[in-house]
Structures are given as structure tokens and as C-alpha cells.
Short mmCIF file of C-alpha atoms and ligand atoms in Angstrom, two decimals:
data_model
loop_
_atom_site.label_atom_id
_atom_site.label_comp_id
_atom_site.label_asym_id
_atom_site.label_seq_id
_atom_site.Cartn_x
_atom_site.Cartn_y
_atom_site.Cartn_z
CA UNK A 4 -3.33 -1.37 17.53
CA UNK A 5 -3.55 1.81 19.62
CA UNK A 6 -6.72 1.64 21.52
CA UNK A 7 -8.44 4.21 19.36
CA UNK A 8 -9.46 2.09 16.24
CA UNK A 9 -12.65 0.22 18.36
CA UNK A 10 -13.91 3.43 19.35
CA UNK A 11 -14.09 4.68 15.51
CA UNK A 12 -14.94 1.02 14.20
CA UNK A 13 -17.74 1.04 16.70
CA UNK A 14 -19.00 4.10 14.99
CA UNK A 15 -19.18 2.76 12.00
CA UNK A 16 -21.70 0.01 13.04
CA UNK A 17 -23.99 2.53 16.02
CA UNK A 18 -24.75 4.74 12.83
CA UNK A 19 -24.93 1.87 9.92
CA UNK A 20 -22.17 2.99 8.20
CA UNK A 21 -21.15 0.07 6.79
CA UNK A 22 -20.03 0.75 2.60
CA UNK A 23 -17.25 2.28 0.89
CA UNK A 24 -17.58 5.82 2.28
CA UNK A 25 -18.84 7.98 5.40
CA UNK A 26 -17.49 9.96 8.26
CA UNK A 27 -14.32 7.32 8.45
CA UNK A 28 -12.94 7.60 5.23
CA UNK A 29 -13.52 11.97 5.22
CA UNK A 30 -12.43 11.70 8.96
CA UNK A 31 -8.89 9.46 8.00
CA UNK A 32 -8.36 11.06 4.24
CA UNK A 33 -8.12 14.80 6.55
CA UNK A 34 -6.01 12.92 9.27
CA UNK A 35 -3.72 12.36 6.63
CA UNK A 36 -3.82 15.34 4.75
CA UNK A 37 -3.39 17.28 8.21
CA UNK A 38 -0.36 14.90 9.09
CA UNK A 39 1.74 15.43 5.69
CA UNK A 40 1.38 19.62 6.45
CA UNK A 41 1.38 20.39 2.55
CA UNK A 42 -0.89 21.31 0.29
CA UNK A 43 -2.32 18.06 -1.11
CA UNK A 44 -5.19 15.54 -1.09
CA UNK A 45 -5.59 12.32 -0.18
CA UNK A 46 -8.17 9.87 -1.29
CA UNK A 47 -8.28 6.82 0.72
CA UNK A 48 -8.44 3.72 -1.12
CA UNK A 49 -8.15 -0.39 -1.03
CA UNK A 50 -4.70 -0.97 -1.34
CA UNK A 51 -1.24 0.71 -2.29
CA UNK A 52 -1.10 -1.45 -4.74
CA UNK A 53 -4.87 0.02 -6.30
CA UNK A 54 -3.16 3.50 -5.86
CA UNK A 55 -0.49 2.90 -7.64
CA UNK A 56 -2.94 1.38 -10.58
CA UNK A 57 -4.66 4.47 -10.75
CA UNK A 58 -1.75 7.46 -10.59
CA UNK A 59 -0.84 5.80 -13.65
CA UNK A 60 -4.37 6.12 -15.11
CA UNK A 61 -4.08 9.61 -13.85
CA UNK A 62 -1.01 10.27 -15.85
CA UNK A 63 -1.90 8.51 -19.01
CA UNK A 64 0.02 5.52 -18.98
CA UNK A 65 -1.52 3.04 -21.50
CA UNK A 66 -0.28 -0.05 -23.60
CA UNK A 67 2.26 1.55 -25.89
CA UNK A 68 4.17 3.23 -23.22
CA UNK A 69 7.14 2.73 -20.86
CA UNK A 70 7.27 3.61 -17.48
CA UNK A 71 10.66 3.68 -15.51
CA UNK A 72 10.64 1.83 -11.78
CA UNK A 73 12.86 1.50 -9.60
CA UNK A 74 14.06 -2.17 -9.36
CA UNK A 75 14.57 -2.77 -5.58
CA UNK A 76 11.54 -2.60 -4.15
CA UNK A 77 8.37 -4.70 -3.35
CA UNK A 78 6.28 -6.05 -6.69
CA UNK A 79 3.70 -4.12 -6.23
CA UNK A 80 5.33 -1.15 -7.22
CA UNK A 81 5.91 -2.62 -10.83
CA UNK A 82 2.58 -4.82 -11.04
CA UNK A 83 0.65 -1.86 -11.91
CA UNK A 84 2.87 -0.98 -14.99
CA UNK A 85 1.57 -4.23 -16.44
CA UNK A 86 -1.91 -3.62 -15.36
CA UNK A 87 -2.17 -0.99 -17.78
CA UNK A 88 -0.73 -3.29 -20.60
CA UNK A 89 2.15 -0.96 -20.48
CA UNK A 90 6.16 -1.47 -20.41
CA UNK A 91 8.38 -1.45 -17.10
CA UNK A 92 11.67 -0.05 -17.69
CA UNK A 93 13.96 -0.78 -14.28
CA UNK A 94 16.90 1.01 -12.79
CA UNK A 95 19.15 0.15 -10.58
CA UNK A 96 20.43 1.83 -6.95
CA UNK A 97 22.95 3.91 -5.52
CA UNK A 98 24.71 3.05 -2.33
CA UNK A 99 23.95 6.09 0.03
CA UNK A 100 19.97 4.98 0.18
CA UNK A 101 19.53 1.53 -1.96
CA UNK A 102 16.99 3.66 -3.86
CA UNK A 103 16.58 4.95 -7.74
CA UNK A 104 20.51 5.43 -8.90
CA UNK A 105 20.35 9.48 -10.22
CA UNK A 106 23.05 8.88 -12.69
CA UNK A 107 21.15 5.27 -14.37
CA UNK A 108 18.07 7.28 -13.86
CA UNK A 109 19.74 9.73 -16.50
CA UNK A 110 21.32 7.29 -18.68
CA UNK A 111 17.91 5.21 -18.83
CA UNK A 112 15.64 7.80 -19.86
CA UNK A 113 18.54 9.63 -22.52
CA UNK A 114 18.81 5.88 -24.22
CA UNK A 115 14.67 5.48 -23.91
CA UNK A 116 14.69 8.65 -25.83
CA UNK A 117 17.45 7.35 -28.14
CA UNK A 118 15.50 4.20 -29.07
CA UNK A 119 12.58 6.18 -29.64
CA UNK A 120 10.16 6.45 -26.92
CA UNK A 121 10.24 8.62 -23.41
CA UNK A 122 9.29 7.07 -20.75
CA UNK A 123 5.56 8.27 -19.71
CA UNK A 124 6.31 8.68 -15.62
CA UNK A 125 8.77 7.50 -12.77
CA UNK A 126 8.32 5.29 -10.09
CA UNK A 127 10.73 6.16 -7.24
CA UNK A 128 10.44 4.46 -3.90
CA UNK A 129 11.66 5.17 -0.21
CA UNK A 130 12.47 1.78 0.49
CA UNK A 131 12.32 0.60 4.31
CA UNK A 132 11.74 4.13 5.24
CA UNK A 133 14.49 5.49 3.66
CA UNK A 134 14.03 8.35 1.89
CA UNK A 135 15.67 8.67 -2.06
CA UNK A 136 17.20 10.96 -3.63
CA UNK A 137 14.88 13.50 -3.71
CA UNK A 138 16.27 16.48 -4.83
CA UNK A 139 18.74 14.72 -7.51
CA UNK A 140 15.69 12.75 -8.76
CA UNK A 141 13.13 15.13 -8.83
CA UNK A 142 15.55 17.58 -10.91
CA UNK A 143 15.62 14.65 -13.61
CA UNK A 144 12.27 14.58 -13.36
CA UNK A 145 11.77 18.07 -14.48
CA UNK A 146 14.54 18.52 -17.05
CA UNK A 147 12.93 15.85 -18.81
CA UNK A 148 9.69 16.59 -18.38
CA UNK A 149 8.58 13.22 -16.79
CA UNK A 150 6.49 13.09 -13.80
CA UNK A 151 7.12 10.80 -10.68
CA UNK A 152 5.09 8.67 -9.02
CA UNK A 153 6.43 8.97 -5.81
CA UNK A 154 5.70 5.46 -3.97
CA UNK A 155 5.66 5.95 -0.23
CA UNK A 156 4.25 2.98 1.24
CA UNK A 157 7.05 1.74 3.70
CA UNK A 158 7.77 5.82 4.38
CA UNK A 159 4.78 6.99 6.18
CA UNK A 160 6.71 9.21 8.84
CA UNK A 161 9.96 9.70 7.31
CA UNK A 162 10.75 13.42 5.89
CA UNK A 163 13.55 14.79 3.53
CA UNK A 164 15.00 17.92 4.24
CA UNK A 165 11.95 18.57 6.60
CA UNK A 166 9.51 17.74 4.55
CA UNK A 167 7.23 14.21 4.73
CA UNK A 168 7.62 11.39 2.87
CA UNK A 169 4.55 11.29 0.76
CA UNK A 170 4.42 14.65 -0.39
CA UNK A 171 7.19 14.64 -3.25
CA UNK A 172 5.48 13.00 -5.73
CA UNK A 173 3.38 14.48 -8.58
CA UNK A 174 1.43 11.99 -7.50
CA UNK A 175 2.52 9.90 -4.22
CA UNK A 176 0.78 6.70 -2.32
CA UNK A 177 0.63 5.19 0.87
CA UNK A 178 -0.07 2.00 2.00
CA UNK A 179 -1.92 0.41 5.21
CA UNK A 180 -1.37 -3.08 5.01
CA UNK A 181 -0.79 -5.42 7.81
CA UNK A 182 3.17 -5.13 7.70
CA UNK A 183 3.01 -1.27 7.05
CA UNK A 184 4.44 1.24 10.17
CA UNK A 185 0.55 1.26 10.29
CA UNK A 186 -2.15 -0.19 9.06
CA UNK A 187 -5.75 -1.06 8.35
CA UNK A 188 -5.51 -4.44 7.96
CA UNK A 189 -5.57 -3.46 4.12
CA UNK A 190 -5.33 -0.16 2.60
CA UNK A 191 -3.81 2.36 1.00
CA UNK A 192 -4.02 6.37 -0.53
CA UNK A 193 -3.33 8.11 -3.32
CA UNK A 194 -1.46 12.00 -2.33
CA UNK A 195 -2.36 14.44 -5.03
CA UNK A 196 -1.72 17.79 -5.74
CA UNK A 197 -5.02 18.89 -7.23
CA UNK A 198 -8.91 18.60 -5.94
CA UNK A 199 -9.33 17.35 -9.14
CA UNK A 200 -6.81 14.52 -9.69
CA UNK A 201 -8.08 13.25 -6.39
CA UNK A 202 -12.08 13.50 -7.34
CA UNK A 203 -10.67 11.92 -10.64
CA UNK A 204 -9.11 8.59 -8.54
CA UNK A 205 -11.86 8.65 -6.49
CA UNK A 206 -14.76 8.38 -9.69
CA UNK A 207 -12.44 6.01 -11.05
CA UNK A 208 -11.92 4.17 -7.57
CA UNK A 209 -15.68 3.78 -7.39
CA UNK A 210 -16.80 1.90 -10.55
CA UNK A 211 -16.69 5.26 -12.28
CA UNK A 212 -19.93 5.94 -12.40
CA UNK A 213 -21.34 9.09 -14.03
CA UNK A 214 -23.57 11.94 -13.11
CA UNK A 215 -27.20 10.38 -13.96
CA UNK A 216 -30.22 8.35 -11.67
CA UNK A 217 -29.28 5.05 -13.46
CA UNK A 218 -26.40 3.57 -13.82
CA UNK A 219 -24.30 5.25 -16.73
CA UNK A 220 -20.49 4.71 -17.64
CA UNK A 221 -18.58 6.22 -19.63
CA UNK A 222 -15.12 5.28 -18.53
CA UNK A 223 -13.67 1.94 -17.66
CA UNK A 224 -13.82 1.70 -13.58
CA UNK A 225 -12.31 -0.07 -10.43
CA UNK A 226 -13.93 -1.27 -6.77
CA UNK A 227 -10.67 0.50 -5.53
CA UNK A 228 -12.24 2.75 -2.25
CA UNK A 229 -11.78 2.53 1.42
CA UNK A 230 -14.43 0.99 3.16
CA UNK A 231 -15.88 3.17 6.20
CA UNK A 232 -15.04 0.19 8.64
CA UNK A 233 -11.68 0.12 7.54
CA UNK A 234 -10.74 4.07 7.82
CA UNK A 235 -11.72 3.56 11.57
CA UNK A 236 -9.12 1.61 12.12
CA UNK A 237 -7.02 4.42 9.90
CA UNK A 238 -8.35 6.79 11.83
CA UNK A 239 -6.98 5.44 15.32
CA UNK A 240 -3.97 4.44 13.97
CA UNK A 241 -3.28 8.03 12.97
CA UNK A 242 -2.78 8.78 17.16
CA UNK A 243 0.24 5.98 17.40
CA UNK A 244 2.03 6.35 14.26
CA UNK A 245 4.37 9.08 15.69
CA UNK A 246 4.87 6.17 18.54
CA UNK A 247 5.67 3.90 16.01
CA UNK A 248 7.98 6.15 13.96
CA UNK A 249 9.73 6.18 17.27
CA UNK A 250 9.76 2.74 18.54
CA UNK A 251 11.02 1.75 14.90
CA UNK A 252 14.13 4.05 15.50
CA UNK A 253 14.83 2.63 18.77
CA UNK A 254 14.55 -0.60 17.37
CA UNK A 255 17.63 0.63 14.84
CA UNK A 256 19.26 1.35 17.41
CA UNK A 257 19.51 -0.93 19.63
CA UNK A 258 20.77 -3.06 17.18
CA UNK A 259 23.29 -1.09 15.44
CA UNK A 260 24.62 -0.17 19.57
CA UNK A 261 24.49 -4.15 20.13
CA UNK A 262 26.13 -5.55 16.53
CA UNK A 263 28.56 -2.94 16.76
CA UNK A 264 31.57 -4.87 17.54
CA UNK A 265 30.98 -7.05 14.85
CA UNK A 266 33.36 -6.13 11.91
CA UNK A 267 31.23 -8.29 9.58
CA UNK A 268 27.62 -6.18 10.30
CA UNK A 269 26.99 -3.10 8.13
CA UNK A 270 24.19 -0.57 8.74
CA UNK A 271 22.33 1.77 6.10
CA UNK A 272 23.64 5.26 7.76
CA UNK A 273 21.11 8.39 7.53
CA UNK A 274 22.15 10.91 4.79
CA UNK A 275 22.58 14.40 6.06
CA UNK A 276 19.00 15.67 5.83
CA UNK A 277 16.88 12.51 5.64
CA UNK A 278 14.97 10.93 8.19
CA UNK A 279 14.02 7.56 8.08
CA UNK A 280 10.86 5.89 9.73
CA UNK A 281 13.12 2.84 9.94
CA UNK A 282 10.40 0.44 8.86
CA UNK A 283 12.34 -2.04 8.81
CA UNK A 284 16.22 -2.21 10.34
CA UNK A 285 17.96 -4.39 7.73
CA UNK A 286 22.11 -5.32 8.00
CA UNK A 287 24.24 -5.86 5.11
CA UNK A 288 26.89 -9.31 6.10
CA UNK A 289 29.85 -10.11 4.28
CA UNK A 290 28.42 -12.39 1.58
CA UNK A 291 25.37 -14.18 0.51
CA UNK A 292 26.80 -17.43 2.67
CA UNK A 293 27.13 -15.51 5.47
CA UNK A 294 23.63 -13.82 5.20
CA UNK A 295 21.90 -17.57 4.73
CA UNK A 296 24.07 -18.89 8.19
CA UNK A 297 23.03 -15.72 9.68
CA UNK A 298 19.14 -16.13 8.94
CA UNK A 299 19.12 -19.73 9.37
CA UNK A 300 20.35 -19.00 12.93
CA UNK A 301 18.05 -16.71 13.43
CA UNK A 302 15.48 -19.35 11.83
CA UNK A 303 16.42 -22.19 14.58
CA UNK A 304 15.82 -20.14 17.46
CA UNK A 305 12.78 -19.37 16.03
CA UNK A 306 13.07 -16.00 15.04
CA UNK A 307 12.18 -14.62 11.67
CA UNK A 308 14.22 -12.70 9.54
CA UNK A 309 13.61 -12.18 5.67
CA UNK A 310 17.07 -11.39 2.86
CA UNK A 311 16.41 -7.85 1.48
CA UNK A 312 13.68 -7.74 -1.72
CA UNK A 313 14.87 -8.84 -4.47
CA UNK A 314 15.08 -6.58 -7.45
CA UNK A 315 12.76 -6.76 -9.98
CA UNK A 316 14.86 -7.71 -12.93
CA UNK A 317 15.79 -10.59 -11.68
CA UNK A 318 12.34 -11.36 -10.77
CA UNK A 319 11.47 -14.41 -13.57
CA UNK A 320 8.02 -12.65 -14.01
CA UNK A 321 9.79 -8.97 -14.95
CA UNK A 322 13.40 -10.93 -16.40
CA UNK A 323 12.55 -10.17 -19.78
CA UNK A 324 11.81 -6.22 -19.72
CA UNK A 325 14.97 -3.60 -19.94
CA UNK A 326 16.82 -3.24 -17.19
CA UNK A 327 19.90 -0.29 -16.33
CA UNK A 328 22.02 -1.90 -13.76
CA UNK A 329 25.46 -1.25 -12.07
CA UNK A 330 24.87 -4.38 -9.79
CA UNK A 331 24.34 -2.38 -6.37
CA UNK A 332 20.22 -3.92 -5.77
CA UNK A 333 21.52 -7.32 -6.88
CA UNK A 334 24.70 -6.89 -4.14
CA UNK A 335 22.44 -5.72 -1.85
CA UNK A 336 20.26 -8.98 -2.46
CA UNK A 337 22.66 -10.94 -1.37
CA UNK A 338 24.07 -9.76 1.65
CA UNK A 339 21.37 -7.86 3.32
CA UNK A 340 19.13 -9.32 5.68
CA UNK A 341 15.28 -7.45 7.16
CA UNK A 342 15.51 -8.18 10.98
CA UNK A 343 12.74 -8.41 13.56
CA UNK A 344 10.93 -4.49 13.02
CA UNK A 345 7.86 -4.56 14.70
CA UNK A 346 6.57 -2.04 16.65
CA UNK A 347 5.35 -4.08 19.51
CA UNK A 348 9.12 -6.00 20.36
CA UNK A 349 9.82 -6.36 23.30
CA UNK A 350 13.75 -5.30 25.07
CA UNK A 351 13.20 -9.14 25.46
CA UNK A 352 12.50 -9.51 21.70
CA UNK A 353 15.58 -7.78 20.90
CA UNK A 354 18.23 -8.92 23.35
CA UNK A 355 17.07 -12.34 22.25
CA UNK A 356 17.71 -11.14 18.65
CA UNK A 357 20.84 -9.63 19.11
CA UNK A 358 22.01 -12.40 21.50
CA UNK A 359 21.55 -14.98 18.58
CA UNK A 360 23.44 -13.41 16.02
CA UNK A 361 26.52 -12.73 18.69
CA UNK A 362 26.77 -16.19 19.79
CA UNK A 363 26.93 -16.87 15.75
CA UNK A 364 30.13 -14.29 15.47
CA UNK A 365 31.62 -15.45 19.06
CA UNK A 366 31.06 -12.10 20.27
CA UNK A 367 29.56 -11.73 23.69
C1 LIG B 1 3.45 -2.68 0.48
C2 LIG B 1 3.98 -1.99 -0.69
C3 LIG B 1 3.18 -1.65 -1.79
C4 LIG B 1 1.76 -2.11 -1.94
O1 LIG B 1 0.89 -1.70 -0.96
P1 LIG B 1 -0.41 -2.62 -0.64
O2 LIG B 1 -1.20 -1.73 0.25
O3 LIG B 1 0.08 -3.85 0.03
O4 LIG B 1 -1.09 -2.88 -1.94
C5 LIG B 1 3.75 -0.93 -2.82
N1 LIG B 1 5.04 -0.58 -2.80
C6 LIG B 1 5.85 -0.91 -1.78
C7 LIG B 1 7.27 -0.47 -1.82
C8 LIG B 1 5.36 -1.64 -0.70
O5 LIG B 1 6.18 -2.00 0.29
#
């Protein structure tokens, strides 16, 4: 925390505004919108996860469809396709940002089409910060005519080619939970490029009621919004995440500087032209041995370090749905370890971190 959330919290209680809307939630949704410097809107909501659910309302996706997702990345990104009774369709990564391969991409939705059915959108996700593909990805997109859902929710602060993470989407989300580079406890937003997909998420985000003095539905809804309480805390966040965009990077670097000399360590490099919020600083090491040694060091001096997701096709839950692979996520799996990220560690923190995994390669 900054300082700032109490302030805005406090707010929320002196003028009773204690319920899924009020000044907090307009106040945080125009933060944001202010911060990503396009033209979009944002509609702040429970989870990432929740916005997710809905851009694929928002797009149509229902049971007899297929969407395509990336398969590294975090669950939640694929959950949703299931939510709506719908199929996930996963593709593998390239090397240059462990996101959405371009080329499988292709060859994923040509044989979709093939077998009878294009896919209905694309979920494509900046994992740990780093931005994909955008430009390759987003031409795909648009040759086939298949939107993106652009899921942003470890990116918040990186850009591509100048522009934020966030905005690439033809629909994007955020997300504000307690790991995120920051949060509100819980939360997350849905970035859209009309007024009226946004009003549209946020009817559908509030139970979906309709225009009348009782209560009248006539669409299926969700308890998805923000509360006010929680935007406060959004709200002060907003004045420390370029802090924490920074402190991340430091964090990078200090430990690629320190593991340097160690022939076994890989980093993930910046492409020319992206620029990563470094949520997370993760290593790739030699083999999936070496990665367990390396963590289980870490683990005795009682430091916490976590291997790198793993994909979702060989999740047992999503095992059973198509897949396009070329065995880069599953590689990455293996060897790649998430070290200590947060923005509060210490020089302490580090050296200790860095000190650990020397003694465990002899280097000093
Ligand atoms: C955290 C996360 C989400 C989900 O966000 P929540 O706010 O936790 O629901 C979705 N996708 C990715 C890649 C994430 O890391």
C-alpha cells in the first residue's frame, strides 16, 4: 500500500458509501482510463477473472463455440471459456516472449476452419509483464476476422511499441488481486472500446437489471461490480503503480547483474520495442532437476519461489480439449522458476536471494 488508499477508503465510510458503486468506482474506472492514454473505457469490476467471463458474453461466445487461449498462462484465463459452456482451443508459445506462438496461432485457427468451425475470439496474454506479439497477433486477428480478448492482468504498466498494455485488445482486462503489480485486495476491469460495450458489462455486471421501478430481467445477470470500498483502495494505488513498475525492474535487475556469472541461469531478454512491467522476474535453469534443487534451496532458507505456470493442456482439468503445441510452454515448465517479485523487497531481500542460489552454483 501507498498511503493514499485510507484516505479514499475513509471516504467511502464519512459519506455512507458503502455498495457496489459511488465516487470510488467513477473516481478509479477514470484513473484508469486517464492512465492507459487511449481512447477506451473501463468498467471496474470483481475480479479479472469476472472480466474475462463477460468480454466473452460481449462477443457472443456461447456453448457451441470454440475459443482459442493461449496455453501458458494462469487458469483463469481459460476458466471463463467453460463458463459459457463453450470449447477452449490452446496454443502453444514462441521463445522471444513465452506468449501466443503467431505461426500455431495460424495453423490452429486454418485447421479449426478445416474441421468446420472458426473459432469465436482469442485470448492472448502478456504473461509476467511481458508483452506478446502484438503486432504479428493482432494481424491474425484481423485477416481472419476473429477478435482478441486481450488479457492484461499481470501487464498493468508495460507498453508495446509505446503504447500500454491493456489497450490492444478488442476487448482487454485487468486484474487487482493481491499478487497483481497492484491491487485491491480483489478486483479487476474490463477495457473497451465503445461507451456501449462497457454500459453493456456493466448491466450485465450488476444482476442485469432492466429499465423499470420493480425488479424486471430480461437477460441472464452476474454480481460482477466493484464495490465503492474497494475502488478506494484502486484509487490510491493508482499514485504508486509507476513506483512499482519501477521497483519491479530493479528487482530484474539486480538479479540478472548478480546471476550473471552463472552459465546455467537464463533471463527472458526485452524484445526491441516492448516494455515489460516485470511482474514477476522468472530464470530459465538447465533442466527440470536443476530447477527443483534450485527451488528447494531457495525453500530451506526459507525463501519462496514458485516453477513457471503450467500450461493449460497439461492441466488434468483442460487435458482433454485440442491443443497446437511445438513443446516451448511445456519446456518452459520445466526449467523456469518465478523468483521473489514483490514490490516491497528489500536490497536485504535480494542479496539474501541471490546469495542462496550462488552458494548452490559455487559462485561467490
Ligand atoms: C490473475 C490473473 C487472472 C485473473 O484475475 P483475478 O482478478 O485474480 O480474477 C487472469 N489471467 C491472468 C494471466 C492472471 O494472472
Amino acid at each position: 500500500m501507498g498511503g493514499a488508499e485510507q484516505k479514499y477508503v475513509q471516504e467511502a465510510f464519512d459519506t455512507n458509501w458503502v455498495a457496489p458503486l459511488g465516487p470510488n468506482v467513477n473516481g478509479f474506472e477514470q484513473d484508469l482510463q486517464l492512465y492507459l492514454n487511449e481512447k477506451r473505457y473501463v468498467g471496474a469490476l470483481a475480479s479479472g477473472t469476472s472480466a474475462l467471463h463477460l468480454s466473452l458474453i460481449l462477443l457472443g461466445v456461447n456453448t457451441r463455440d470454440e475459443v482459442i487461449c493461449q496455453s501458458k498462462t494462469f487458469s483463469a484465463s481459460a476458466n471463463p471459456i467453460i463458463y459459457q459452456g463453450a470449447t477452449p482451443i490452446f496454443v502453444d508459445s514462441e521463445c522471444d516472449t513465452w506468449n501466443i506462438c503467431p505461426d500455431l496461432l495460424e495453423t490452429a485457427i486454418k485447421d479449426r476452419i478445416a474441421k468446420g468451425k472458426k473459432p469465436k475470439a482469442i485470448i492472448a496474454v502478456h504473461l509476467y509483464g511481458m508483452p506478446y506479439k502484438v503486432n504479428e497477433i493482432h494481424n491474425i486477428s484481423k485477416s481472419y476476422n476473429i477478435p482478441i480478448i486481450e488479457d492484461s492482468a499481470e501487464s498493468l504498466g508495460s507498453t508495446y511499441q509505446g503504447q500500454k498494455c491493456g489497450t490492444f485488445g478488442d476487448i482487454s482486462i485487468l486484474s487487482f488481486n493481491g499478487n497483481k503489480i497492484i491491487t485491491t485486495s480483489g478486483g479487476g476491469a474490463i477495457v473497451t472500446r465503445t461507451q456501449s460495450d462497457k454500459d453493456k458489462a456493466v448491466f450485465l455486471a450488476t444482476q442485469a437489471r432492466d429499465n423499470a421501478p420493480h425488479y424486471e430481467h430480461s437477460h441472464i445477470g452476474f454480481n460482477y461490480r466493484m464495490s465503492n470500498i474497494v475502488a478506494g483502495i484502486g484509487r490510491g494505488q493508482m499514485q504508486v503503480l509507476d513506483k512499482h513498475v519501477k521497483k519491479r525492474r530493479s528487482n530484474y535487475e539486480f538479479y540478472k547483474q548478480s546471476l550473471n556469472d552463472i552459465n546455467e541461469i537464463s533471463f527472458l531478454d526485452e524484445p526491441i520495442g516492448s516494455y515489460s512491467n516485470r511482474w514477476l522476474t522468472c530464470i530459465l535453469l538447465e533442466n527440470k532437476s536443476q530447477r527443483e534443487d534450485v527451488r528447494l534451496t531457495l525453500e530451506k532458507e526459507n525463501i519462496e519461489s514458485r516453477p513457471l505456470w503450467k500450461p493449460m493442456h497439461l492441466q488434468p482439468v483442460f487435458a482433454d480439449f485440442p491443443s497446437y503445441m511445438n513443446g516451448v510452454s511445456k519446456g518452459l515448465f520445466d526449467k523456469g522458476l518465478c523468483l521473489p517479485s514483490g514490490s516491497n523487497l528489500s536490497k536485504t531481500d535480494l542479496i539474501r536471494v541471490t546469495t542462496t542460489i550462488k552458494k548452490y552454483f559455487k559462485v561467490c
